[in-house]
PDB file of C-alpha atoms and ligand atoms in Angstrom:
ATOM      1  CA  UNK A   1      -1.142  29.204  -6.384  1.00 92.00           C
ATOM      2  CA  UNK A   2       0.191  26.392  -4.205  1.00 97.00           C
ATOM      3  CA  UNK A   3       3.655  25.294  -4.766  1.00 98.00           C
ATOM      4  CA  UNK A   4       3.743  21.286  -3.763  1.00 98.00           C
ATOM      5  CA  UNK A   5       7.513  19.891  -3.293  1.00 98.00           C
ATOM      6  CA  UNK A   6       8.130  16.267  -3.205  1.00 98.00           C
ATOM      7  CA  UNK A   7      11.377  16.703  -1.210  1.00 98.00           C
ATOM      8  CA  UNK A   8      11.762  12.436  -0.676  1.00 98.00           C
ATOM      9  CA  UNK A   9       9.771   9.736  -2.483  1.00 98.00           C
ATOM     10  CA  UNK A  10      11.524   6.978  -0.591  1.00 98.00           C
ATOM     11  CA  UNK A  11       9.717   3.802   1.716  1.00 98.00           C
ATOM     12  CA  UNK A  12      11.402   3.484   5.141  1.00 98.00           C
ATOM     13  CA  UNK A  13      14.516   2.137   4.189  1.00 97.00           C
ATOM     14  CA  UNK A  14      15.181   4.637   0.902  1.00 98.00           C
ATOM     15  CA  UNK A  15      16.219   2.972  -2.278  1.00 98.00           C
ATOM     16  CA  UNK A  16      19.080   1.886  -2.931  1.00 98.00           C
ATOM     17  CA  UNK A  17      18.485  -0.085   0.188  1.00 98.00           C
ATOM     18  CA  UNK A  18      21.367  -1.001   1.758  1.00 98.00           C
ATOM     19  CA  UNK A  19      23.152  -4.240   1.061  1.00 98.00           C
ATOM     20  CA  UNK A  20      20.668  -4.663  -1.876  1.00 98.00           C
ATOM     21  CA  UNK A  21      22.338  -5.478  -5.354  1.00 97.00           C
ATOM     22  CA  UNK A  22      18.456  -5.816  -7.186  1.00 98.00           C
ATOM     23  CA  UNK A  23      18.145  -3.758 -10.423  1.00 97.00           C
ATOM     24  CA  UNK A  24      16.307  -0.874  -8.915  1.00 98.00           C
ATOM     25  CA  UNK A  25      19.057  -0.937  -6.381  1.00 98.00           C
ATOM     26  CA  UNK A  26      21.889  -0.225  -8.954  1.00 98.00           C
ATOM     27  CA  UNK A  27      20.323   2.932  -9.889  1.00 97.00           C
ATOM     28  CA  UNK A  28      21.034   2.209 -13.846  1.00 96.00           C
ATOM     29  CA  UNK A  29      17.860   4.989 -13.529  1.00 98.00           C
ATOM     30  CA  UNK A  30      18.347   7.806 -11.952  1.00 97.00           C
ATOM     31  CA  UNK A  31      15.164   8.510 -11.248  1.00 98.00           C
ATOM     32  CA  UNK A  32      15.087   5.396  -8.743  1.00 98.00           C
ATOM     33  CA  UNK A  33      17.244   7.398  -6.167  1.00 98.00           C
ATOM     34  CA  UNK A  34      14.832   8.206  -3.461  1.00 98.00           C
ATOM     35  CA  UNK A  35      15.473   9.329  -0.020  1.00 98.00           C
ATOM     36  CA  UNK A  36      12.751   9.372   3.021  1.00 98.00           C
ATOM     37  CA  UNK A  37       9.505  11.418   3.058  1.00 98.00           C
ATOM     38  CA  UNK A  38       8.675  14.169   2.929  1.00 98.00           C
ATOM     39  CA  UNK A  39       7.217  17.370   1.242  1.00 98.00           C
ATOM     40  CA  UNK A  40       6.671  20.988   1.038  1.00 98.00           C
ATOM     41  CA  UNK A  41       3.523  23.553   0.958  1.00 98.00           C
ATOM     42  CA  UNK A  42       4.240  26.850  -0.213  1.00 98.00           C
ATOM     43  CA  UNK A  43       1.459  29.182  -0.301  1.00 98.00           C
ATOM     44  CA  UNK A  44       2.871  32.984  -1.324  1.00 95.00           C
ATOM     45  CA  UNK A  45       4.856  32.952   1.719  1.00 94.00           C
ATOM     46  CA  UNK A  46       3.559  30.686   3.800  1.00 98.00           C
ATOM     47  CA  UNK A  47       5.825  27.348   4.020  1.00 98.00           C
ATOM     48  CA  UNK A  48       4.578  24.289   5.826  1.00 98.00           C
ATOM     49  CA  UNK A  49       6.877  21.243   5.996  1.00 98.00           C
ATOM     50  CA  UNK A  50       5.591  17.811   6.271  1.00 99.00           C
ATOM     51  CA  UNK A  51       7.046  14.952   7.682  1.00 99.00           C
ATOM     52  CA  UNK A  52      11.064  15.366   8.847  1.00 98.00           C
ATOM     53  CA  UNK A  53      12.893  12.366   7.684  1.00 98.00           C
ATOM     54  CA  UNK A  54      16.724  11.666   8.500  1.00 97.00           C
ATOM     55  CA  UNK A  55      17.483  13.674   4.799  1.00 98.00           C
ATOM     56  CA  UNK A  56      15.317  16.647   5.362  1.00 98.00           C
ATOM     57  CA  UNK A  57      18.593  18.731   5.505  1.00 98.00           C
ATOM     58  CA  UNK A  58      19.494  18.281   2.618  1.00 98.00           C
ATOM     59  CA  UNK A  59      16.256  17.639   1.122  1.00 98.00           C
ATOM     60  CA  UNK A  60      15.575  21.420   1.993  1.00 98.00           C
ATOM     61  CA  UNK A  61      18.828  22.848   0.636  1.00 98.00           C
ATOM     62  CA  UNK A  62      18.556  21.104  -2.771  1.00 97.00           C
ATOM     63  CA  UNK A  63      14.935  22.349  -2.821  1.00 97.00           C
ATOM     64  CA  UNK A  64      16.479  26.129  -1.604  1.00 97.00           C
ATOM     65  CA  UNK A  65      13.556  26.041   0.539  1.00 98.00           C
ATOM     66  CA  UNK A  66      13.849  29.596   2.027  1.00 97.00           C
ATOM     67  CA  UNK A  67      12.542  29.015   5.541  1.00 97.00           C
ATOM     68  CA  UNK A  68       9.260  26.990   7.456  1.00 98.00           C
ATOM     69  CA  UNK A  69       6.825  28.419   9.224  1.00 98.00           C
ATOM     70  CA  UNK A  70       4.883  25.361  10.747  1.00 98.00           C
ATOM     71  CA  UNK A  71       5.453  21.232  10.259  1.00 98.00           C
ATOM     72  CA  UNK A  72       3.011  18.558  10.116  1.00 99.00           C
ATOM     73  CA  UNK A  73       3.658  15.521  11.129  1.00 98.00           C
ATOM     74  CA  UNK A  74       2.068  12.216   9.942  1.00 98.00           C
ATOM     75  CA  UNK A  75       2.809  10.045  12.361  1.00 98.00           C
ATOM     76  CA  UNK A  76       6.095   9.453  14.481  1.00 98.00           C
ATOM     77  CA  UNK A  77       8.045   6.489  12.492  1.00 98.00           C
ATOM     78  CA  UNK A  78      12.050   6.908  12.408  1.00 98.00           C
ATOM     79  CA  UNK A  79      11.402   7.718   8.411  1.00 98.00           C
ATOM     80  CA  UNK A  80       9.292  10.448   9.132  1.00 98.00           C
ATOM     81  CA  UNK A  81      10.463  11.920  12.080  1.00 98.00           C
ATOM     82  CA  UNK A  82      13.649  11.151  12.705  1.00 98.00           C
ATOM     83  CA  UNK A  83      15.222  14.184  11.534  1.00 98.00           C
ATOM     84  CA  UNK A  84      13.265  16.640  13.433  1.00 98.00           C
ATOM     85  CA  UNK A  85      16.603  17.816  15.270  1.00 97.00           C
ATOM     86  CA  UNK A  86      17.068  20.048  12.199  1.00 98.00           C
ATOM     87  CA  UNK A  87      13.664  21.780  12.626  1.00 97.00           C
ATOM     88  CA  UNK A  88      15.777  23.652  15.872  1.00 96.00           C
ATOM     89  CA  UNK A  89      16.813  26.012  12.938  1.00 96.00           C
ATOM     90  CA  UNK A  90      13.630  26.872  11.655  1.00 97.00           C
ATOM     91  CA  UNK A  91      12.641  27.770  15.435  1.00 96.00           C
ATOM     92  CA  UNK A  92      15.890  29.804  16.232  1.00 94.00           C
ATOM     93  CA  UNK A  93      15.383  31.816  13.185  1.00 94.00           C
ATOM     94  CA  UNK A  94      11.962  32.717  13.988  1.00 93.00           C
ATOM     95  CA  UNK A  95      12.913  33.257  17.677  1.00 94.00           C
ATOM     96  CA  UNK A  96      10.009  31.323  18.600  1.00 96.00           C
ATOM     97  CA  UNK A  97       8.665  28.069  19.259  1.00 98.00           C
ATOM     98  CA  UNK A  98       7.628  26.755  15.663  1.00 98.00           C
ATOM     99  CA  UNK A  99       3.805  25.624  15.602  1.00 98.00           C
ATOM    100  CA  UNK A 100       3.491  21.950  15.018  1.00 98.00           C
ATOM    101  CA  UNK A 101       0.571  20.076  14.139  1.00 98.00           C
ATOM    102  CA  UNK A 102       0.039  16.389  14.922  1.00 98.00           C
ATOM    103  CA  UNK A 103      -2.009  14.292  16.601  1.00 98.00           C
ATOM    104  CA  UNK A 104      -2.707  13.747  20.175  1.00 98.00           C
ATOM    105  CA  UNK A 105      -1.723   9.750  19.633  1.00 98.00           C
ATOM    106  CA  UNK A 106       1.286  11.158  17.639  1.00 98.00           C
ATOM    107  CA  UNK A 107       2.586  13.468  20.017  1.00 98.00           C
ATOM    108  CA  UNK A 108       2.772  11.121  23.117  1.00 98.00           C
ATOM    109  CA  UNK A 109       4.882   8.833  21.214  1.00 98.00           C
ATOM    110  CA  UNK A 110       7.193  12.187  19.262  1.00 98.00           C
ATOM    111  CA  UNK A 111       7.475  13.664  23.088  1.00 98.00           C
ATOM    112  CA  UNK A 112       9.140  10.466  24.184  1.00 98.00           C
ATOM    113  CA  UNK A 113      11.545  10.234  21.182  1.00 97.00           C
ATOM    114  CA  UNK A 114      13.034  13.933  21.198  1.00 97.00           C
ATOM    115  CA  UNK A 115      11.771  15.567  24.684  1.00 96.00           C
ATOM    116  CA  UNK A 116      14.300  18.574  24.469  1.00 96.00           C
ATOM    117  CA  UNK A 117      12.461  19.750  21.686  1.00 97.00           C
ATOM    118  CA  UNK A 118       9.220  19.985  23.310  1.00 97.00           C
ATOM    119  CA  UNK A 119       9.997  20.671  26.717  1.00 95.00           C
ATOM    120  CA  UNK A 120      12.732  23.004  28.569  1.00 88.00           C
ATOM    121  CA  UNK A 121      16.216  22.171  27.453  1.00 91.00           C
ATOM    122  CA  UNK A 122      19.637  22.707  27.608  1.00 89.00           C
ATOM    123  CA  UNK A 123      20.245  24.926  24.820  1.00 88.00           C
ATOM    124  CA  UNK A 124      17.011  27.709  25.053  1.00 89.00           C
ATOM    125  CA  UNK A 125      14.859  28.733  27.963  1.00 91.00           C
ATOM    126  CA  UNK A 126      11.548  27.420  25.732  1.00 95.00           C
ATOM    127  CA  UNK A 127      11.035  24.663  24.080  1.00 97.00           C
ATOM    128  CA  UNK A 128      11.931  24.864  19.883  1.00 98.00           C
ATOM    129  CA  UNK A 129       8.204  23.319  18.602  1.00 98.00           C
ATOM    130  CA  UNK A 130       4.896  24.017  20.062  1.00 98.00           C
ATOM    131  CA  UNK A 131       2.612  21.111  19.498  1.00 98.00           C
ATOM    132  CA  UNK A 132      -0.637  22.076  17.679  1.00 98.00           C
ATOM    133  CA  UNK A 133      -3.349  19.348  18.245  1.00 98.00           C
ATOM    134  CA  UNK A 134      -5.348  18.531  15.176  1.00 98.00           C
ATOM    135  CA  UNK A 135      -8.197  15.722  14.640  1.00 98.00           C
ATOM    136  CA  UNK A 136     -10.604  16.074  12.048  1.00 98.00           C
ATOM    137  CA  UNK A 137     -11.675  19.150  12.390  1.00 98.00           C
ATOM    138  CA  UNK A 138     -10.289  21.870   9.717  1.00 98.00           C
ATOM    139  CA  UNK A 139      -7.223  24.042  11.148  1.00 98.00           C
ATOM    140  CA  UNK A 140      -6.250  27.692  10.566  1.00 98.00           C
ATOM    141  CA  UNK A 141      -2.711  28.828   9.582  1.00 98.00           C
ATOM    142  CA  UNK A 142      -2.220  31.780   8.601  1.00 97.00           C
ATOM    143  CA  UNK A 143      -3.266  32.150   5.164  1.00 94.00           C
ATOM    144  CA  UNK A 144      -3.704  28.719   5.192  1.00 98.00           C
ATOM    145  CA  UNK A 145      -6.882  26.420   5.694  1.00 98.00           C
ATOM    146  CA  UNK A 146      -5.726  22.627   6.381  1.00 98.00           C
ATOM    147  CA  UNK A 147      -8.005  19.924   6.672  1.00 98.00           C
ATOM    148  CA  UNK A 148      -6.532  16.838   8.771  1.00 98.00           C
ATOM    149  CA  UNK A 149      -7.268  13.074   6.995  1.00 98.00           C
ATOM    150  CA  UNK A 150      -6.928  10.467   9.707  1.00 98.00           C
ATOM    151  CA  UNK A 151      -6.287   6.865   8.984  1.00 98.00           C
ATOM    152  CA  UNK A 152      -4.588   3.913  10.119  1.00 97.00           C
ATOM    153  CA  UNK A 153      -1.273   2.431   8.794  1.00 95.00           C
ATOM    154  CA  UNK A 154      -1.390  -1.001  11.164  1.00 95.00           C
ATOM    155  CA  UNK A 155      -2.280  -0.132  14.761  1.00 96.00           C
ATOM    156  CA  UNK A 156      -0.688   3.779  13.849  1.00 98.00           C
ATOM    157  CA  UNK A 157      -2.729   6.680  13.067  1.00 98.00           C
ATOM    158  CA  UNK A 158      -1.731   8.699  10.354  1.00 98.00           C
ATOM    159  CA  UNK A 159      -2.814  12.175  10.076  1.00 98.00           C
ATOM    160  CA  UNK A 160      -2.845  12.949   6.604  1.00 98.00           C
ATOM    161  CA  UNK A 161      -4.253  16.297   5.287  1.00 98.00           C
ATOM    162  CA  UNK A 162      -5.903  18.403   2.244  1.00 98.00           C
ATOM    163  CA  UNK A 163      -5.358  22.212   1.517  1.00 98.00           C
ATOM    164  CA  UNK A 164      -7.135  23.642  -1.407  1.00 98.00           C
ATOM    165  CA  UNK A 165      -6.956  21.310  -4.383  1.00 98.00           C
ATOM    166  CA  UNK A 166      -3.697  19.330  -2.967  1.00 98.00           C
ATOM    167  CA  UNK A 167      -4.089  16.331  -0.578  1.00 98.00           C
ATOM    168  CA  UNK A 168      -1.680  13.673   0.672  1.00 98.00           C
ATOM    169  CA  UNK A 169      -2.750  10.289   1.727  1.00 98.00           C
ATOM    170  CA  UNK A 170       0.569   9.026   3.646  1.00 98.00           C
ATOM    171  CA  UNK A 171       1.763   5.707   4.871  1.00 97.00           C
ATOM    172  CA  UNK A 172      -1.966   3.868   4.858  1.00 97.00           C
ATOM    173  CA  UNK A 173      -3.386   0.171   4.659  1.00 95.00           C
ATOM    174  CA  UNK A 174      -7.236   1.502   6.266  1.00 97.00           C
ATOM    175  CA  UNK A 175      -9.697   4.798   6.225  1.00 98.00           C
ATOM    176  CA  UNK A 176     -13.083   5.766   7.190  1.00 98.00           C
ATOM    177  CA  UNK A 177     -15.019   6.512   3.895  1.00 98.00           C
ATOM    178  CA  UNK A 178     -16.203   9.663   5.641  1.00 98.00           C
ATOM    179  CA  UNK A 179     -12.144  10.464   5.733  1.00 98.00           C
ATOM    180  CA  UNK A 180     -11.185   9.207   2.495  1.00 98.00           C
ATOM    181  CA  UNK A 181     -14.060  11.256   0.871  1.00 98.00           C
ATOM    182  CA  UNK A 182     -12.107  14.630   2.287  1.00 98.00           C
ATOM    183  CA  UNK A 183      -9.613  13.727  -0.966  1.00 98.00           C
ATOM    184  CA  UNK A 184     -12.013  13.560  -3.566  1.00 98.00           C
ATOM    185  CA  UNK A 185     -11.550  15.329  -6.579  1.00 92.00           C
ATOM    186  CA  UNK A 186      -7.999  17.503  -6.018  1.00 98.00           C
ATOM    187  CA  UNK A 187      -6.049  18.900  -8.524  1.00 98.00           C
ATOM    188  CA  UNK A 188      -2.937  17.092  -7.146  1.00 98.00           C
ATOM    189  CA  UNK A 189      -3.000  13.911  -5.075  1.00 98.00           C
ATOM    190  CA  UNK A 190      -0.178  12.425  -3.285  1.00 98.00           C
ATOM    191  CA  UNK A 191      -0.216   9.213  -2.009  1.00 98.00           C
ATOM    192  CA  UNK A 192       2.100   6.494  -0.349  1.00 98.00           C
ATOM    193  CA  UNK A 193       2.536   3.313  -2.297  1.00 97.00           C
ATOM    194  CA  UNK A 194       5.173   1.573  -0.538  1.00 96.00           C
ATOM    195  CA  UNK A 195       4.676  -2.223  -1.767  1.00 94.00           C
ATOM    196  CA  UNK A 196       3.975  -4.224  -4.350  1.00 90.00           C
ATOM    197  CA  UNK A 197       2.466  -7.069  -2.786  1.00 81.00           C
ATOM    198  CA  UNK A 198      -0.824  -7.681  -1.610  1.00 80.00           C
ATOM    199  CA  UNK A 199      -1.338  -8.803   2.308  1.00 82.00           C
ATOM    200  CA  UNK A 200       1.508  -6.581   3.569  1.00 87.00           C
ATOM    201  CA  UNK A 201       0.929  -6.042   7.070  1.00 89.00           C
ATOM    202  CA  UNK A 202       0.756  -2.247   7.616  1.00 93.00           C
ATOM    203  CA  UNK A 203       0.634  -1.213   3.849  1.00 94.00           C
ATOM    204  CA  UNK A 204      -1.764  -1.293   1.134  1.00 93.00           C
ATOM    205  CA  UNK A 205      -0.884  -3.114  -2.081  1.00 95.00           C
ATOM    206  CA  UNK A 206       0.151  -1.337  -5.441  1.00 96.00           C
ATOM    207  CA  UNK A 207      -3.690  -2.175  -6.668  1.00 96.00           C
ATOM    208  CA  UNK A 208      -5.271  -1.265  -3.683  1.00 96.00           C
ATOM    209  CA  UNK A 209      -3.019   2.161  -4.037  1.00 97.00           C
ATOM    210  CA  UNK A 210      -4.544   2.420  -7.659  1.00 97.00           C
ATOM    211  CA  UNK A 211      -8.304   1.438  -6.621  1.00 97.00           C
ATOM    212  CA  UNK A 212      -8.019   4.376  -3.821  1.00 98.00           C
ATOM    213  CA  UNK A 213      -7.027   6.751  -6.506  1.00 98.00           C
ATOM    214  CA  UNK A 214      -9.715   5.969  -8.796  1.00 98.00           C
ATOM    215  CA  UNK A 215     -12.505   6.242  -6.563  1.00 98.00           C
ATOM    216  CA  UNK A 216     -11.506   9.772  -5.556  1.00 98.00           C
ATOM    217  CA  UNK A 217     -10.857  10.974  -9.184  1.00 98.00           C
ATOM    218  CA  UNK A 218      -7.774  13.192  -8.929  1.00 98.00           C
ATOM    219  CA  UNK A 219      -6.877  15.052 -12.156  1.00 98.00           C
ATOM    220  CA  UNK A 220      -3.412  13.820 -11.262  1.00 98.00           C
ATOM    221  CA  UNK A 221      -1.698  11.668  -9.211  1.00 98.00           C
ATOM    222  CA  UNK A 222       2.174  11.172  -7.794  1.00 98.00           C
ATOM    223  CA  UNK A 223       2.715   7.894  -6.075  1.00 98.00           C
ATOM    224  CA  UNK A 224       5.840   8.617  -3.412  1.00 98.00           C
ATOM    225  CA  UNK A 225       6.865   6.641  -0.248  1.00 98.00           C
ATOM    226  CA  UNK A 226       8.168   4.012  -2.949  1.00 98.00           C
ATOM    227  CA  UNK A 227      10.342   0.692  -1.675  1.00 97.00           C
ATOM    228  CA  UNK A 228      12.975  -0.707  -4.043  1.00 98.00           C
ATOM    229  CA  UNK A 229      10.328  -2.846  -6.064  1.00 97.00           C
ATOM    230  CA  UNK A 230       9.311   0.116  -8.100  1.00 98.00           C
ATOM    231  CA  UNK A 231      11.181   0.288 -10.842  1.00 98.00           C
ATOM    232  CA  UNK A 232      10.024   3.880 -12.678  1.00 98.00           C
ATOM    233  CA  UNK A 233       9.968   3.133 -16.193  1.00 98.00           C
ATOM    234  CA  UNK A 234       8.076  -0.347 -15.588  1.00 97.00           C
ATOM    235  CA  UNK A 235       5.806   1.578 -12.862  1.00 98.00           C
ATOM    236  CA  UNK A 236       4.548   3.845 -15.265  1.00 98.00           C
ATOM    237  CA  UNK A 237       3.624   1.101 -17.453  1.00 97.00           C
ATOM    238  CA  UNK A 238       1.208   0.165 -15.475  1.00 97.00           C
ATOM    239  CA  UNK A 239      -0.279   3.345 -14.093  1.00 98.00           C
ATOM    240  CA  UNK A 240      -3.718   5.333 -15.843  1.00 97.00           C
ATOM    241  CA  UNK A 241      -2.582   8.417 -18.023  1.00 97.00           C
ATOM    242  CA  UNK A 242      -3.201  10.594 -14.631  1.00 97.00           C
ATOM    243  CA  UNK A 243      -1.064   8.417 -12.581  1.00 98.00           C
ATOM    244  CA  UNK A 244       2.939   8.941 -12.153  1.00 98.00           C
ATOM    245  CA  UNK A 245       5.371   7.694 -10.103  1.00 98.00           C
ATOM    246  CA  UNK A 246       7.112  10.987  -7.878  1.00 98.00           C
ATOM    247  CA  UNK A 247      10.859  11.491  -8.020  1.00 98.00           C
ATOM    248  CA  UNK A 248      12.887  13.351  -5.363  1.00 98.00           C
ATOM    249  CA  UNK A 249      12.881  17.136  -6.018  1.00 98.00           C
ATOM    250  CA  UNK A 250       9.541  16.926  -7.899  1.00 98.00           C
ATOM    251  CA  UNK A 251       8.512  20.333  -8.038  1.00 98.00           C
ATOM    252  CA  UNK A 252       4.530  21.236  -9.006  1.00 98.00           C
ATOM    253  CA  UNK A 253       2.486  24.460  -8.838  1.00 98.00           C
ATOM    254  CA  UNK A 254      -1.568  23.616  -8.327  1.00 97.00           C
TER     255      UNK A 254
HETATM  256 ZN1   ZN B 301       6.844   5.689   6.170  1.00 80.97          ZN
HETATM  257 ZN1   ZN B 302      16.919  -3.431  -3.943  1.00 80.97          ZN
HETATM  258 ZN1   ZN B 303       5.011   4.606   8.767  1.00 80.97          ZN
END
């Protein structure tokens, strides 16, 4: 039994956005509160935490996540990364650098942004993470057998993965069929559907999000990574019967 947590269901900028009075904005639903990215594995005792956004503190203690053993990270934007500085925890309780997988286009941009958590620093004679390279190749953790999706989000690579019958499909507007095909039919599919509207630059559109998740035939899906033009109740009027919009805290055993 894997125990998925959608800790943030948010788009870059979190809804409410800021300085936004639209109707999703006011929050007359609840469930259109959503803070940055990210989520949770937990396999018996295993805990892998994805992405690191600037809430991940707090996303963590409302989730009474009990500790992490390794992070993934998709790719190195502020809303997925920019919140790392609270991984030093995980590391000093551990006592060790915490293993890190990302990819080799990921890390030289992540190195650059927080260097005294790779490298020697002022505050511990190691480093606090310990990158783990990973391209498409299936990687070993522990109990844990995770099998890296790559795509493209603009000119970024995104390293999404699957383990078992979960897979995420992050921030994404192109993929190889040979890497899309990795997702095909989970259990549980997560996937980022930031926009409405078709032509965004670096995203794929709401339909395009929908045509992706029929071709690989979930038995359900959670859209997350939502901007302020998803409303939830008029979302899931438009979404198949095994199609639902995420909402922060999400909980779901697969
Ligand atoms: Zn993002
Ligand atoms: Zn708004
Ligand atoms: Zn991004």
């Amino acid at each position: 039994m894997t125990t998925v947590i959608f800790n943030g269901t948010g788009s870059s900028t979190g809804v409410p956005q800021l300085f936004c009075d639209c109707d999703v904005c006011k929050l007359t639903d609840e469930r259109n509160r959503r803070t940055r990215f990210s989520m949770t594995l937990i396999e018996d005792e295993t805990v892998l935490q994805i992405d690191f956004p600037y809430e991940i503190r707090q996303q963590l203690l409302r989730s009474q996540v009990s500790h992490i053993d390794a992070g993934w990270l998709t790719h190195a934007h502020s809303d997925h990364f920019a919140g790392i500085d609270d991984m030093r925890m995980a590391s000093f309780r551990k006592d060790e650098p915490l293993p890190f997988f990302i990819s080799r286009e990921t890390f030289e941009i992540a190195q650059k942004r927080f260097p005294y958590l790779f490298f020697e620093n002022e505050y511990l004679p190691r480093p606090f993470l310990k990158p783990v390279f990973v391209e498409k190749e299936p990687v070993q953790f522990r109990n844990m057998t995770l099998l890296p999706i790559r795509h493209k989000h603009g000119e970024t690579v995104v390293t999404s993965l699957r383990f078992k019958d979960f897979a995420l499909l992050a921030d994404i507007n192109s993929i190889e069929p040979a890497e899309l095909d990795k997702a095909k039919g989970v259990k549980l599919l997560a996937i980022s559907s930031t926009v409405w509207k078709k032509k965004h630059p670096t995203h794929f559109s709401f339909e395009e999000i929908l045509d992706i998740i029929k071709y690989l035939a979930p038995e359900r899906a959670y859209l997350t990574h939502m901007n302020h033009t998803f409303d939830y109740s008029e979302t899931l009027k438009k979404l198949p019967e095994n199609v639902l919009p995420a909402v922060d805290g999400l909980k779901i055993e697969v």
